[in-house]
CSV table of C-alpha atoms in Angstrom, one decimal:
chain,number,residue,atom,x,y,z
R,21,MET,CA,113.3,114.7,139.3
R,22,THR,CA,116.8,112.5,139.9
R,23,ALA,CA,119.3,113.5,136.3
R,24,ARG,CA,118.6,109.6,135.1
R,25,VAL,CA,115.2,109.9,135.1
R,26,GLN,CA,115.6,112.9,132.9
R,27,SER,CA,117.7,111.2,130.4
R,28,VAL,CA,115.8,108.2,130.2
R,29,LEU,CA,112.7,109.9,129.8
R,30,ASN,CA,114.6,111.0,126.9
R,31,GLU,CA,115.3,108.3,125.3
R,32,VAL,CA,111.9,106.2,125.1
R,33,GLU,CA,109.2,106.4,122.4
R,34,TYR,CA,106.3,105.5,124.8
R,35,ILE,CA,105.8,107.0,128.6
R,36,VAL,CA,103.1,105.4,130.3
R,37,GLY,CA,101.6,106.2,132.9
R,38,TYR,CA,98.7,107.3,135.8
R,39,LYS,CA,97.4,110.6,133.8
R,40,THR,CA,97.7,112.8,137.3
R,41,TYR,CA,101.9,111.7,137.2
R,42,ILE,CA,101.7,111.8,133.0
R,43,ASP,CA,100.4,115.7,133.9
R,44,LEU,CA,103.6,116.3,136.2
R,45,ILE,CA,106.1,115.8,133.4
R,46,ARG,CA,104.5,117.4,130.7
R,47,SER,CA,107.6,119.9,130.2
R,48,PHE,CA,109.4,116.8,129.8
R,49,ILE,CA,107.2,115.2,127.3
R,50,THR,CA,108.2,116.2,123.8
R,51,HIS,CA,108.9,113.2,120.7
R,52,GLN,CA,107.3,110.3,123.0
R,53,GLN,CA,104.0,108.7,122.6
R,54,ILE,CA,101.7,109.0,125.7
R,55,VAL,CA,99.9,106.3,127.5
R,56,ALA,CA,98.1,107.6,130.8
R,57,THR,CA,95.2,105.8,132.1
R,58,GLY,CA,93.2,106.2,135.2
R,59,MET,CA,93.5,105.6,138.9
R,60,ARG,CA,93.6,102.0,140.1
R,61,GLN,CA,94.9,100.6,136.1
R,62,GLU,CA,97.2,99.8,137.8
R,63,ILE,CA,97.2,96.1,136.2
R,64,ASP,CA,96.2,97.7,132.6
R,65,ARG,CA,99.3,100.7,132.7
R,66,CYS,CA,101.6,97.3,133.1
R,67,ARG,CA,100.4,94.8,130.6
R,68,GLU,CA,100.5,97.5,127.8
R,69,ALA,CA,104.0,98.9,129.0
R,70,ILE,CA,104.7,94.7,128.8
R,71,ARG,CA,102.9,94.5,125.2
R,72,LEU,CA,105.5,97.7,123.6
R,73,ALA,CA,108.4,96.5,125.2
R,74,ALA,CA,107.6,93.5,124.3
R,75,GLU,CA,107.5,94.5,120.7
R,76,GLY,CA,110.6,95.9,120.9
R,77,HIS,CA,109.6,99.4,122.0
R,78,ARG,CA,111.8,101.8,124.7
R,79,VAL,CA,109.3,102.0,127.2
R,80,ALA,CA,108.9,104.3,130.4
R,81,VAL,CA,106.2,103.1,133.1
R,82,VAL,CA,106.6,107.1,135.8
R,83,SER,CA,105.2,106.1,139.2
R,84,SER,CA,104.7,109.3,141.6
R,85,GLY,CA,108.3,109.6,144.3
R,86,ASP,CA,110.1,106.2,143.9
R,87,ALA,CA,108.6,103.6,141.7
R,88,GLY,CA,110.0,100.8,144.3
R,89,VAL,CA,107.7,102.2,147.7
R,90,TYR,CA,104.9,101.4,147.3
R,91,GLY,CA,105.0,102.1,143.5
R,92,MET,CA,104.8,100.3,140.5
R,93,ALA,CA,107.9,98.5,140.0
R,94,GLY,CA,106.9,95.0,142.1
R,95,ILE,CA,103.8,94.8,140.0
R,96,ILE,CA,105.8,95.0,136.9
R,97,ILE,CA,108.5,92.4,137.6
R,98,GLU,CA,105.1,90.6,138.8
R,99,CYS,CA,103.4,90.8,135.8
R,100,LEU,CA,106.7,89.7,133.8
R,101,GLU,CA,107.0,87.0,135.7
R,102,GLN,CA,102.8,85.6,134.6
R,103,GLU,CA,103.5,86.2,130.8
R,104,ASN,CA,107.2,84.6,131.0
R,105,LEU,CA,109.2,87.5,130.5
R,106,LEU,CA,111.3,87.9,132.8
R,107,ASP,CA,114.4,88.2,130.2
R,108,LEU,CA,113.1,91.7,128.7
R,109,PRO,CA,115.3,94.2,129.9
R,110,LEU,CA,114.1,96.7,132.9
R,111,GLU,CA,115.6,98.8,134.5
R,112,ILE,CA,114.5,100.1,137.8
R,113,ILE,CA,115.1,103.9,138.9
R,114,PRO,CA,115.2,105.1,142.4
R,115,GLY,CA,113.3,108.5,143.6
R,116,VAL,CA,112.9,110.3,146.2
R,117,THR,CA,109.9,108.8,147.9
R,118,ALA,CA,107.8,110.8,150.1
R,119,ALA,CA,109.5,110.0,153.6
R,120,SER,CA,112.5,112.1,152.6
R,121,ALA,CA,110.5,114.7,149.7
R,122,ALA,CA,108.1,115.3,153.5
R,123,ALA,CA,111.5,115.3,156.0
R,124,SER,CA,112.8,117.9,153.5
R,125,MET,CA,110.4,120.8,153.6
R,126,LEU,CA,109.5,120.0,157.9
R,127,GLY,CA,113.7,120.1,158.7
R,128,ALA,CA,114.9,116.9,159.5
R,129,PRO,CA,113.1,114.2,161.6
R,130,LEU,CA,114.6,111.6,159.6
R,131,MET,CA,117.7,111.6,161.7
R,132,HIS,CA,117.0,108.7,163.5
R,133,ASP,CA,115.8,105.3,162.7
R,134,PHE,CA,111.8,105.0,160.5
R,135,ALA,CA,109.4,102.7,160.0
R,136,VAL,CA,107.6,103.5,156.6
R,137,VAL,CA,103.6,102.7,157.1
R,138,SER,CA,100.9,102.4,154.3
R,139,LEU,CA,97.3,103.1,155.8
R,140,SER,CA,95.8,101.8,153.0
R,141,ASP,CA,93.4,98.3,153.3
R,142,LEU,CA,92.6,98.8,150.2
R,143,LEU,CA,95.2,95.4,149.6
R,144,THR,CA,96.5,94.7,153.4
R,145,PRO,CA,93.9,93.7,156.4
R,146,TRP,CA,93.5,97.2,158.4
R,147,GLU,CA,94.6,94.4,161.7
R,148,VAL,CA,98.2,93.9,160.1
R,149,ILE,CA,98.6,97.7,159.5
R,150,GLU,CA,97.3,98.3,163.1
R,151,LYS,CA,99.7,96.1,164.7
R,152,ARG,CA,102.5,97.2,162.5
R,153,VAL,CA,101.9,101.0,163.8
R,154,ARG,CA,101.8,99.2,167.3
R,155,LEU,CA,104.4,97.6,166.9
R,156,ALA,CA,106.1,100.9,165.7
R,157,ALA,CA,105.2,102.6,168.3
R,158,GLU,CA,106.5,100.4,171.2
R,159,GLY,CA,109.8,100.6,169.5
R,160,ASP,CA,110.2,104.5,169.2
R,161,PHE,CA,110.6,105.0,165.3
R,162,ILE,CA,109.2,107.8,163.8
R,163,PHE,CA,106.6,107.4,161.6
R,164,ALA,CA,106.3,108.2,157.7
R,165,LEU,CA,102.3,107.4,157.1
R,166,TYR,CA,101.2,107.3,153.4
R,167,ASN,CA,97.8,106.8,152.0
R,168,PRO,CA,96.9,108.6,155.5
R,169,LYS,CA,93.5,109.4,154.4
R,170,SER,CA,90.7,108.4,152.2
R,171,ASN,CA,87.1,108.7,152.6
R,172,GLY,CA,86.3,105.6,152.5
R,173,ARG,CA,88.4,104.9,155.6
R,174,PRO,CA,88.2,108.7,157.6
R,175,HIS,CA,88.9,107.0,160.7
R,176,HIS,CA,92.5,104.9,160.5
R,177,ILE,CA,94.1,108.1,161.2
R,178,GLU,CA,92.5,109.0,165.2
R,179,THR,CA,93.0,105.1,165.6
R,180,VAL,CA,96.9,105.3,164.8
R,181,ARG,CA,96.9,108.5,166.6
R,182,GLU,CA,95.4,107.1,170.0
R,183,ILE,CA,97.7,103.9,169.6
R,184,VAL,CA,100.9,106.3,169.3
R,185,LEU,CA,99.9,108.2,172.3
R,186,ARG,CA,99.8,105.1,174.4
R,187,TYR,CA,103.6,105.3,174.0
R,188,ARG,CA,104.7,109.0,173.3
R,189,ARG,CA,103.8,112.5,175.2
R,190,PRO,CA,100.9,114.3,173.5
R,191,ASP,CA,103.2,117.3,172.4
R,192,THR,CA,106.1,114.7,170.3
R,193,PRO,CA,105.7,117.3,167.1
R,194,VAL,CA,104.2,116.0,163.6
R,195,GLY,CA,104.8,116.7,160.4
R,196,LEU,CA,102.2,117.4,157.7
R,197,VAL,CA,103.1,117.7,154.4
R,198,ARG,CA,100.7,117.8,151.3
R,199,GLU,CA,101.8,117.3,147.7
R,200,ALA,CA,105.3,117.5,149.2
R,201,LEU,CA,107.8,119.8,146.5
R,202,ARG,CA,105.4,120.5,144.0
R,203,GLY,CA,105.9,123.6,144.0
R,204,GLU,CA,103.2,126.3,144.9
R,205,GLU,CA,100.9,123.1,145.7
R,206,SER,CA,103.2,122.5,148.3
R,207,SER,CA,102.0,122.7,151.7
R,208,VAL,CA,103.5,121.8,155.2
R,209,GLU,CA,102.4,122.1,158.9
R,210,ILE,CA,104.4,121.5,161.9
R,211,THR,CA,101.3,120.3,164.9
R,212,THR,CA,101.3,117.6,167.9
R,213,LEU,CA,100.1,113.9,167.9
R,214,ALA,CA,97.4,114.9,170.9
R,215,ASP,CA,96.3,117.5,167.7
R,216,PHE,CA,97.8,116.7,164.5
R,217,THR,CA,94.0,115.1,163.4
R,218,ASN,CA,92.3,118.1,163.6
R,219,HIS,CA,94.6,119.6,160.6
R,220,PRO,CA,93.4,118.6,157.2
R,221,ILE,CA,94.7,115.5,155.9
R,222,ASP,CA,93.9,113.2,152.6
R,223,MET,CA,95.1,110.6,150.1
R,224,LEU,CA,98.2,113.3,149.2
R,225,THR,CA,99.1,114.0,152.8
R,226,THR,CA,102.9,112.5,154.3
R,227,VAL,CA,102.6,112.4,158.0
R,228,ILE,CA,105.5,112.3,159.8
R,229,ILE,CA,104.8,111.8,163.6
R,230,GLY,CA,108.6,111.8,165.9
R,231,ASN,CA,109.9,109.4,168.1
R,232,SER,CA,110.2,110.8,172.1
R,233,GLN,CA,114.0,112.4,171.0
R,234,THR,CA,112.3,114.9,168.0
R,235,ARG,CA,111.6,118.5,168.8
R,236,ILE,CA,110.7,122.2,167.2
R,237,VAL,CA,114.2,124.1,166.6
R,238,GLY,CA,113.1,127.3,164.9
R,239,PRO,CA,110.8,126.5,162.2
R,240,TYR,CA,111.6,123.7,161.8
R,241,MET,CA,111.4,119.8,162.9
R,242,VAL,CA,113.7,117.6,164.3
R,243,THR,CA,115.4,114.2,165.2
R,244,PRO,CA,118.6,114.2,167.4
R,245,ARG,CA,121.3,111.6,165.9
R,246,GLY,CA,122.6,112.0,169.4
R,247,TYR,CA,126.2,114.3,168.3
R,248,LYS,CA,127.2,116.6,171.5
R,249,LEU,CA,127.4,119.9,170.0
P,28,MET,CA,121.3,113.0,141.7
P,29,THR,CA,119.0,115.3,141.7
P,30,ALA,CA,118.3,118.0,138.9
P,31,ARG,CA,118.1,120.3,141.8
P,32,VAL,CA,120.9,119.1,143.6
P,33,GLN,CA,122.9,119.9,140.4
P,34,SER,CA,121.4,123.5,139.4
P,35,VAL,CA,122.2,124.0,143.2
P,36,LEU,CA,125.9,122.8,142.9
P,37,ASN,CA,126.2,125.1,140.0
P,38,GLU,CA,124.9,128.3,141.8
P,39,VAL,CA,127.1,128.1,145.2
P,40,GLU,CA,130.5,129.5,146.3
P,41,TYR,CA,131.7,127.1,148.6
P,42,ILE,CA,131.1,123.6,148.8
P,43,VAL,CA,131.7,121.6,152.7
P,44,GLY,CA,131.6,118.1,152.9
P,45,TYR,CA,133.1,115.0,153.7
P,46,LYS,CA,136.1,114.2,151.4
P,47,THR,CA,134.4,111.0,150.1
P,48,TYR,CA,131.8,112.3,149.2
P,49,ILE,CA,133.2,115.3,147.3
P,50,ASP,CA,135.0,112.9,145.5
P,51,LEU,CA,132.1,111.6,143.7
P,52,ILE,CA,131.2,115.2,142.5
P,53,ARG,CA,134.7,116.0,141.6
P,54,SER,CA,132.8,116.5,138.0
P,55,PHE,CA,129.7,118.9,139.3
P,56,ILE,CA,132.9,121.2,140.9
P,57,THR,CA,134.1,123.8,138.6
P,58,HIS,CA,134.5,127.4,139.9
P,59,GLN,CA,132.9,126.3,143.4
P,60,GLN,CA,136.0,126.5,146.2
P,61,ILE,CA,135.9,123.2,148.5
P,62,VAL,CA,136.2,122.7,152.1
P,63,ALA,CA,137.0,118.7,152.5
P,64,THR,CA,136.7,117.4,155.9
P,65,GLY,CA,137.2,113.8,157.7
P,66,MET,CA,135.1,111.2,158.7
P,67,ARG,CA,133.6,111.7,162.0
P,68,GLN,CA,134.3,115.8,161.8
P,69,GLU,CA,130.7,116.4,161.5
P,70,ILE,CA,130.7,119.3,164.1
P,71,ASP,CA,133.8,121.0,162.3
P,72,ARG,CA,131.9,121.1,158.4
P,73,CYS,CA,128.2,122.4,160.2
P,74,ARG,CA,130.1,124.9,162.0
P,75,GLU,CA,133.0,125.8,158.5
P,76,ALA,CA,129.8,126.0,156.2
P,77,ILE,CA,127.7,127.9,158.8
P,78,ARG,CA,130.4,130.5,159.1
P,79,LEU,CA,130.8,131.2,155.9
P,80,ALA,CA,127.4,131.2,155.0
P,81,ALA,CA,127.1,133.9,157.7
P,82,GLU,CA,129.4,136.0,156.2
P,83,GLY,CA,126.7,135.9,153.2
P,84,HIS,CA,128.4,133.5,150.8
P,85,ARG,CA,126.2,130.7,149.6
P,86,VAL,CA,127.2,127.1,150.4
P,87,ALA,CA,126.0,123.9,149.7
P,88,VAL,CA,126.9,121.3,152.4
P,89,VAL,CA,127.0,117.4,150.8
P,90,SER,CA,125.8,114.3,152.0
P,91,SER,CA,125.6,111.0,150.5
P,92,GLY,CA,122.2,109.7,150.4
P,93,ASP,CA,119.6,111.6,151.1
P,94,ALA,CA,120.7,114.3,153.6
P,95,GLY,CA,117.7,114.2,155.8
P,96,VAL,CA,118.0,110.2,156.8
P,97,TYR,CA,120.9,110.2,159.2
P,98,GLY,CA,122.8,112.8,156.9
P,99,MET,CA,123.9,116.5,157.8
P,100,ALA,CA,120.4,118.2,157.7
P,101,GLY,CA,119.6,117.7,161.7
P,102,ILE,CA,122.8,119.1,162.9
P,103,ILE,CA,122.9,121.6,160.3
P,104,ILE,CA,119.9,122.6,162.6
P,105,GLU,CA,121.2,121.9,165.8
P,106,CYS,CA,124.7,124.0,165.1
P,107,LEU,CA,122.0,126.7,163.9
P,108,GLU,CA,120.2,126.6,166.6
P,109,GLN,CA,123.5,126.9,169.4
P,110,GLU,CA,125.0,129.5,167.3
P,111,ASN,CA,121.6,131.6,167.2
P,112,LEU,CA,121.3,131.8,163.5
P,113,LEU,CA,117.9,129.6,162.9
P,114,ASP,CA,117.1,133.3,160.5
P,115,LEU,CA,120.1,132.0,158.1
P,116,PRO,CA,117.8,131.0,155.3
P,117,LEU,CA,118.3,127.2,154.4
P,118,GLU,CA,116.9,124.8,151.7
P,119,ILE,CA,117.1,120.9,152.9
P,120,ILE,CA,117.5,119.1,149.2
P,121,PRO,CA,115.4,115.5,149.1
P,122,GLY,CA,117.7,112.6,147.4
P,123,VAL,CA,118.1,109.3,146.8
P,124,THR,CA,118.3,107.3,150.5
P,125,ALA,CA,120.4,104.4,150.3
P,126,ALA,CA,117.3,101.8,151.1
P,127,SER,CA,115.2,103.1,147.6
P,128,ALA,CA,119.5,102.9,145.8
P,129,ALA,CA,119.8,99.6,146.8
P,130,ALA,CA,116.4,98.1,146.4
P,131,SER,CA,116.7,99.3,142.7
P,132,MET,CA,119.2,97.2,142.0
P,133,LEU,CA,117.5,93.8,144.0
P,134,GLY,CA,114.4,94.4,142.4
P,135,ALA,CA,111.4,95.4,145.0
P,136,PRO,CA,111.8,94.8,148.2
P,137,LEU,CA,110.4,98.1,149.4
P,138,MET,CA,106.0,97.4,147.9
P,139,HIS,CA,105.3,97.1,151.3
P,140,ASP,CA,105.7,98.8,155.4
P,141,PHE,CA,109.4,98.7,155.9
P,142,ALA,CA,111.7,100.3,158.6
P,143,VAL,CA,115.0,101.6,158.1
P,144,VAL,CA,117.5,100.7,161.4
P,145,SER,CA,121.0,101.9,161.7
P,146,LEU,CA,122.5,98.8,163.9
P,147,SER,CA,126.0,101.8,164.3
P,148,ASP,CA,126.0,102.4,167.9
P,149,LEU,CA,128.3,105.1,168.3
P,150,LEU,CA,125.3,107.8,169.2
P,151,THR,CA,122.7,104.9,170.2
P,152,PRO,CA,122.9,101.8,172.4
P,153,TRP,CA,122.7,99.0,171.5
P,154,GLU,CA,119.9,97.8,173.3
P,155,VAL,CA,117.8,100.7,171.7
P,156,ILE,CA,118.9,99.1,168.6
P,157,GLU,CA,118.0,95.3,169.1
P,158,LYS,CA,115.0,96.4,170.6
P,159,ARG,CA,114.0,97.7,167.8
P,160,VAL,CA,114.9,95.1,165.2
P,161,ARG,CA,113.5,93.0,167.7
P,162,LEU,CA,109.9,94.7,167.3
P,163,ALA,CA,110.4,95.5,163.4
P,164,ALA,CA,110.3,92.0,163.2
P,165,GLU,CA,106.9,90.7,165.0
P,166,GLY,CA,105.6,93.3,162.9
P,167,ASP,CA,106.8,91.9,159.7
P,168,PHE,CA,108.3,95.1,158.2
P,169,ILE,CA,111.0,94.4,155.5
P,170,PHE,CA,114.1,96.0,157.0
P,171,ALA,CA,116.4,98.1,155.1
P,172,LEU,CA,119.7,98.7,157.5
P,173,TYR,CA,121.8,100.9,157.4
P,174,ASN,CA,125.7,100.6,158.9
P,175,PRO,CA,125.9,97.2,159.2
P,176,LYS,CA,128.7,96.5,160.0
P,177,SER,CA,131.7,98.2,160.9
P,178,ASN,CA,135.2,96.1,162.6
P,179,GLY,CA,134.5,97.9,165.7
P,180,ARG,CA,131.2,95.9,165.7
P,181,PRO,CA,131.4,92.9,164.0
P,182,HIS,CA,128.6,90.5,166.3
P,183,HIS,CA,125.7,93.0,165.4
P,184,ILE,CA,125.1,92.0,162.3
P,185,GLU,CA,124.4,87.9,163.7
P,186,THR,CA,122.6,89.4,166.3
P,187,VAL,CA,120.2,90.9,164.1
P,188,ARG,CA,119.7,87.3,161.7
P,189,GLU,CA,119.2,85.6,165.3
P,190,ILE,CA,116.3,87.6,166.0
P,191,VAL,CA,114.6,87.8,162.9
P,192,LEU,CA,115.2,84.3,162.5
P,193,ARG,CA,112.8,83.5,165.5
P,194,TYR,CA,110.0,85.0,163.4
P,195,ARG,CA,110.8,84.7,159.8
P,196,ARG,CA,111.5,81.5,157.6
P,197,PRO,CA,115.1,80.7,157.2
P,198,ASP,CA,114.8,80.6,153.2
P,199,THR,CA,113.1,85.1,153.4
P,200,PRO,CA,114.8,86.6,150.5
P,201,VAL,CA,117.9,89.0,151.7
P,202,GLY,CA,119.5,91.3,149.2
P,203,LEU,CA,122.7,93.0,150.1
P,204,VAL,CA,124.2,96.4,148.1
P,205,ARG,CA,127.7,98.0,148.4
P,206,GLU,CA,127.9,101.0,146.9
P,207,ALA,CA,124.4,101.3,145.5
P,208,LEU,CA,124.8,103.2,142.4
P,209,ARG,CA,127.8,104.0,142.0
P,210,GLY,CA,128.7,102.1,138.6
P,211,GLU,CA,131.5,100.2,138.5
P,212,GLU,CA,131.9,100.1,142.4
P,213,SER,CA,128.1,98.8,143.3
P,214,SER,CA,127.8,95.0,143.9
P,215,VAL,CA,124.7,93.3,144.7
P,216,GLU,CA,123.9,89.9,146.1
P,217,ILE,CA,120.6,88.4,146.7
P,218,THR,CA,120.5,85.3,149.8
P,219,THR,CA,118.8,84.1,152.5
P,220,LEU,CA,118.0,84.9,156.7
P,221,ALA,CA,120.2,82.0,157.2
P,222,ASP,CA,122.9,82.6,154.8
P,223,PHE,CA,123.4,86.5,154.5
P,224,THR,CA,126.1,86.7,157.5
P,225,ASN,CA,128.3,84.5,155.8
P,226,HIS,CA,128.5,87.2,152.6
P,227,PRO,CA,130.6,89.9,152.5
P,228,ILE,CA,128.8,93.1,154.9
P,229,ASP,CA,130.8,96.2,155.5
P,230,MET,CA,129.5,100.0,156.5
P,231,LEU,CA,128.9,100.9,152.3
P,232,THR,CA,126.3,97.5,152.6
P,233,THR,CA,123.0,98.1,152.4
P,234,VAL,CA,120.8,95.2,153.5
P,235,ILE,CA,117.2,94.9,153.1
P,236,ILE,CA,115.4,91.8,155.3
P,237,GLY,CA,112.5,90.6,153.2
P,238,ASN,CA,109.3,89.9,154.7
P,239,SER,CA,107.1,87.3,154.9
P,240,GLN,CA,105.4,87.8,151.3
P,241,THR,CA,108.9,88.0,149.7
P,242,ARG,CA,110.3,86.2,147.4
P,243,ILE,CA,112.8,85.8,144.5
P,244,VAL,CA,111.0,86.3,140.8
P,245,GLY,CA,113.6,84.9,138.1
P,246,PRO,CA,116.8,87.6,139.2
P,247,TYR,CA,114.8,89.8,141.0
P,248,MET,CA,114.2,90.3,144.9
P,249,VAL,CA,110.1,91.1,145.3
P,250,THR,CA,107.8,92.3,147.9
P,251,PRO,CA,104.4,91.7,146.1
P,252,ARG,CA,101.9,94.6,146.9
P,253,GLY,CA,98.9,91.9,146.7
P,254,TYR,CA,97.4,92.7,143.5
P,255,LYS,CA,95.4,90.3,142.0
P,256,LEU,CA,96.9,89.7,138.1
């Protein structure tokens, strides 16, 4: 969490968020009133936050990782537009996105160009996602995969593996990080492109697939930037 | 800056870094000894930090943005490997990378899949960079471009514009953020794919090019995630 988030949380009257994320910031909650809603109630959360802000209250909407990467920032702006309230003061505070958090637990896999792709097809057609995976694989981008697997679509990650294998060696390093930087909840595994789908992967996992240069250095996964040592 | 960085800076005996970045954290320097080096002296910096750590000192190496994204994390691991010191304790602390910082000042452009590409050809052949730009453009990835322009290669950004224009409308929103989140040093502009290279761009600028869905909403640049409002 950034220092800016800490000071803003301390200044607001209301904190609005998905209840799991509210639990993660319990230690910062003192005087603030909490509006916690369930999963997939993003729009309700925005409307409630905007209603409170329009009444003159100071409101923080919390998101995990970076609110600006697949997070709440966009939908808040879209709701403000719909309600003709774009003149309400809004500060978007960036955070450490899951790609960065996961990378830090693996070593330094993101030292070179990378593609961030969500495998969730709730809001995006699977054909679009699959095309992006193919093109980024061909471009030798490192991958940071968000929302890699859910019960509703267990096979997508296997399709990704098959596509990337057309362009990269089977022993390409792959890092699996679950609940990155959440203390004892976190887990880290470094495996290979050939094998990674045999390991546990769920919606709380971030998958980092190396590019053609990525290698294992001791306990770390590293993509060299290209310096001559 | 994250709370974890603040507490680690407070605990170490030495802070090693590029002198411009040391200047940015002056207010956190109390008792620590400073080892500041010039631009492009990354390897010297690593060797000095490792030498001090091997002597038993607690040392922080600072990087701007996220040390794990084109930053110092990778080269430190590579230097540790070369010096047979991979057993030295190492913590990589992630930060807010320039893509996230710039996005937060523009609105919410990174609500969908994006590609992070550095246009610096100091360590990467330009042909590789150009190929990646072409494939990510075809894949309708939002772009976050790092190191977009230097005196040595003023035309690369123009080539990027021409490539992306083959796949996207001329009025696709483009955000230019200089020195993101550095207070009064920061500047922000929202322009278009057709026109953005007519605006000032330098090595301290992060360029965010929208995808086919990105639009301007009031003062903000937003890529809708796809929610039905």
